[in-house]
CSV table of C-alpha atoms and ligand atoms in Angstrom, one decimal:
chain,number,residue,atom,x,y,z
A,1,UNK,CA,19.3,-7.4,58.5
A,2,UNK,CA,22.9,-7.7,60.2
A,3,UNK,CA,23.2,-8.0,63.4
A,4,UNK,CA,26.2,-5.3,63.1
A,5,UNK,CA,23.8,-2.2,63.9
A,6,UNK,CA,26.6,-0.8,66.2
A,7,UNK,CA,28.2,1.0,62.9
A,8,UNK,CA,31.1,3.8,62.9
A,9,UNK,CA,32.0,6.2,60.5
A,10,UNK,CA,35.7,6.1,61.4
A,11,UNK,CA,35.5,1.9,60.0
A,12,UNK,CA,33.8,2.1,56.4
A,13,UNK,CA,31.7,-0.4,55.6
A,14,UNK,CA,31.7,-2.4,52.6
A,15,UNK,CA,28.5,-3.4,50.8
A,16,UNK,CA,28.1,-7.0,52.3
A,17,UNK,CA,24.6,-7.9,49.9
A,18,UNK,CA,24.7,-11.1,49.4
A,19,UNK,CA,27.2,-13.7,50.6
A,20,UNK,CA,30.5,-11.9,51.7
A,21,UNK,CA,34.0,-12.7,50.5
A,22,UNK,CA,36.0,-10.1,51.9
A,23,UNK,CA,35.7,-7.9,54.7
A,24,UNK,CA,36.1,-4.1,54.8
A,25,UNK,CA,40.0,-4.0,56.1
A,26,UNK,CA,40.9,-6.8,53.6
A,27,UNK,CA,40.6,-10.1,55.6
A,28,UNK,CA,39.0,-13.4,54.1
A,29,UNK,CA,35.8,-14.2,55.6
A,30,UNK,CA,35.4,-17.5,57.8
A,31,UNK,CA,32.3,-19.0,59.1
A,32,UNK,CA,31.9,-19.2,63.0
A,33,UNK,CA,29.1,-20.6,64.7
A,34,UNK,CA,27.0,-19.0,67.1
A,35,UNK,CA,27.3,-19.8,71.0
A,36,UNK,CA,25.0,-17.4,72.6
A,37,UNK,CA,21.9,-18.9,73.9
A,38,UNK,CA,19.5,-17.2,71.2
A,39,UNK,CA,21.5,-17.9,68.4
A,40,UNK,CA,23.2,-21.4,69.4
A,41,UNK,CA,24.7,-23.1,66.7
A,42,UNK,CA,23.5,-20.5,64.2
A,43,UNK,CA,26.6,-19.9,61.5
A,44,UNK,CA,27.7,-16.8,60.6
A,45,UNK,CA,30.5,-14.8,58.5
A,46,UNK,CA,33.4,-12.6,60.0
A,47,UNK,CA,36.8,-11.9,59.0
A,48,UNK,CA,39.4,-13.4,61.7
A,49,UNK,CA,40.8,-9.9,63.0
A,50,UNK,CA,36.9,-9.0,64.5
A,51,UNK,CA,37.7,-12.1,67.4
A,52,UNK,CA,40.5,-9.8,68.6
A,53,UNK,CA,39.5,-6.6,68.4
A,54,UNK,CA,35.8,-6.7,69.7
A,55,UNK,CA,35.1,-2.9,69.5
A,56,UNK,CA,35.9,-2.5,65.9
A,57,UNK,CA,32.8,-2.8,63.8
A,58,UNK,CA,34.2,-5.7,60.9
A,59,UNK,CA,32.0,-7.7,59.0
A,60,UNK,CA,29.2,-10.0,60.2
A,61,UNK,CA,26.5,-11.8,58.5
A,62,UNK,CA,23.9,-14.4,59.7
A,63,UNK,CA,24.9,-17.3,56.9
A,64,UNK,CA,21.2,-17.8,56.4
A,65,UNK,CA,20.3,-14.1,55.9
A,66,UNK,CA,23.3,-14.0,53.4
A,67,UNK,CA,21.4,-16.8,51.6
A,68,UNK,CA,18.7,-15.1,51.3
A,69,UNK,CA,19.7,-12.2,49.9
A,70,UNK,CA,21.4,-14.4,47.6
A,71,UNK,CA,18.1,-15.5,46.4
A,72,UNK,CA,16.6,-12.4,46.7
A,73,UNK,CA,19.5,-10.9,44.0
A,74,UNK,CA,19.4,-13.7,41.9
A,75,UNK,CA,15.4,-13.3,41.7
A,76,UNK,CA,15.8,-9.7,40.6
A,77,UNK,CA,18.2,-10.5,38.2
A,78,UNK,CA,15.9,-13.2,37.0
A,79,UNK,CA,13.3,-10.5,36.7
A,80,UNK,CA,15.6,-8.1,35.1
A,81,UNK,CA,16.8,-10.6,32.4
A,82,UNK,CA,12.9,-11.5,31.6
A,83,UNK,CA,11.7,-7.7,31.4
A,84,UNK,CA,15.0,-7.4,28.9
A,85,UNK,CA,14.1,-10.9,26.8
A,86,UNK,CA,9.4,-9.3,26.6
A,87,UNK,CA,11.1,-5.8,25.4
A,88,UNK,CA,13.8,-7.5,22.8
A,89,UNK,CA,10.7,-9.4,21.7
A,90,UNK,CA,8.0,-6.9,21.6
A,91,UNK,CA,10.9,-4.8,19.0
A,92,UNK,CA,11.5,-8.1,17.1
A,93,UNK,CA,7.8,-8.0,16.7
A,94,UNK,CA,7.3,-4.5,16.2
A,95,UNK,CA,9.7,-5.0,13.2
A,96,UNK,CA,8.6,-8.0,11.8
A,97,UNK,CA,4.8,-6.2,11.9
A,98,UNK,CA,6.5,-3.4,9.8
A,99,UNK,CA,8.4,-5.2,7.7
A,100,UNK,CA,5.0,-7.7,6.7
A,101,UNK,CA,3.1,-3.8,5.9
A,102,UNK,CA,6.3,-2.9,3.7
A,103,UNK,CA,6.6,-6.0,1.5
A,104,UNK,CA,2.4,-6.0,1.5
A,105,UNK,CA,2.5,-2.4,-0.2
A,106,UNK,CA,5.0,-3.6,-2.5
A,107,UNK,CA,3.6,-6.2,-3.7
A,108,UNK,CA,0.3,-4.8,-4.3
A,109,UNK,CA,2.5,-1.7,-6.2
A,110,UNK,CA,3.6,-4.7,-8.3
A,111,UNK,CA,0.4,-6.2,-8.6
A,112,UNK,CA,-0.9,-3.1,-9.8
A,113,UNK,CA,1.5,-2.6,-12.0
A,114,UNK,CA,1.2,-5.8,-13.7
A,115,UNK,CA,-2.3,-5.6,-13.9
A,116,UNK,CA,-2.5,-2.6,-15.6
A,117,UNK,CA,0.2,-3.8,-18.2
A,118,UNK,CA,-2.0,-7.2,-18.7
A,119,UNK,CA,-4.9,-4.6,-19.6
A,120,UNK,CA,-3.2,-2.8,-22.1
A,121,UNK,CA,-1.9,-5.8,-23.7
A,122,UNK,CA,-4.9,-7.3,-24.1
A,123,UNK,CA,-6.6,-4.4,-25.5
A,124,UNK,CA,-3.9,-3.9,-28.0
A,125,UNK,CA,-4.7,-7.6,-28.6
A,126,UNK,CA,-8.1,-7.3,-28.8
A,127,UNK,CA,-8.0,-4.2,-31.1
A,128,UNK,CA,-5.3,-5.3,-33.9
A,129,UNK,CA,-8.3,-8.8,-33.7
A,130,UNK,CA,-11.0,-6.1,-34.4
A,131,UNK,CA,-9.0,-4.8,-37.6
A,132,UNK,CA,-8.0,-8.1,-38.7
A,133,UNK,CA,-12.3,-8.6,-38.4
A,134,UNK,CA,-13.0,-5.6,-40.2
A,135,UNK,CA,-10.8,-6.1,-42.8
A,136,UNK,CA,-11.9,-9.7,-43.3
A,137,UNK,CA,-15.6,-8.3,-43.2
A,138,UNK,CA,-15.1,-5.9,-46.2
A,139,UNK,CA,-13.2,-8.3,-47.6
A,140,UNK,CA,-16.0,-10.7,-47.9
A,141,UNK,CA,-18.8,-8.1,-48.0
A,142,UNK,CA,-16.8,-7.0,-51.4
A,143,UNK,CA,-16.6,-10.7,-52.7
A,144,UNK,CA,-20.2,-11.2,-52.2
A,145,UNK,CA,-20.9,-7.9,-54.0
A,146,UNK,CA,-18.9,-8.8,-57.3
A,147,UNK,CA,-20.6,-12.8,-56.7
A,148,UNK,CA,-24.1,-10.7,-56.9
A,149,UNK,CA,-23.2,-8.9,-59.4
A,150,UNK,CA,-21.7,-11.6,-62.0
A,151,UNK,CA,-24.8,-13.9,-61.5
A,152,UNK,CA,-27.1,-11.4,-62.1
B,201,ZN,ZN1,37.7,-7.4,59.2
């Protein structure tokens, strides 16, 4: 990754992911540009200090490997954020699928409920329009008994 592969344990290293802004022993980071033959003109990050002191191990970054780690963090967190949004909406539905089988069972306990009363009403109806019927019948039948009996 860093051309920096000459690390020491008595200089701690900072994690440098990404773009840098500070480098381990508290300097800003500047961008220099490379003048070696195999890396002419290439940019790169290091505090100021690291010109003088060449054997200390400070920060240095290739500008374009920083950038692409950039990218390379940003598409994780993209990833992240979408794996977070598919499980918030697999529990939104999870719910709403639970919710629908609730309110369904109620309703039909309603429905039920409703249905039977409509039953019973209407075979109360129905019974006190039997009796009304039956009266009326014997009413009549008893009429047309003393009728018979006068004409004959
Ligand atoms: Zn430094």
């Amino acid at each position: 990754m860093t051309s920096s592969s000459t690390s020491s344990a008595r200089f701690p290293r900072i994690s440098n992911h990404g773009v840098p802004t500070r480098c381990w022993c508290g300097k800003g980071i500047t961008t220099f540009g490379s003048s070696t033959a195999e890396n002419r003109y290439r940019q790169f990050y290091r505090c100021q200090i690291a010109r003088d002191r060449q054997t200390e191990n400070h920060l240095f970054k290739w500008i374009d490997e920083a950038l692409i780690d950039e990218i390379r963090m940003a598409d994780a967190k993209h990833e992240r954020v979408a794996q977070k949004i598919t499980k918030f909406e697999e529990r939104v539905m999870e719910k709403v699928k639970s919710e629908i089988v609730r309110v369904e069972a109620e309703i039909s306990e309603k429905l039920k409920e409703k249905v039977n009363l409509e039953i019973a009403r209407v075979s109360q109806e129905m019974k006190q329009k039997l009796k009304i019927a039956t009266v009326a019948m014997v009413v009549v039948g008893a009429i047309v008994g003393i009728w018979i009996s006068l004409t004959v």
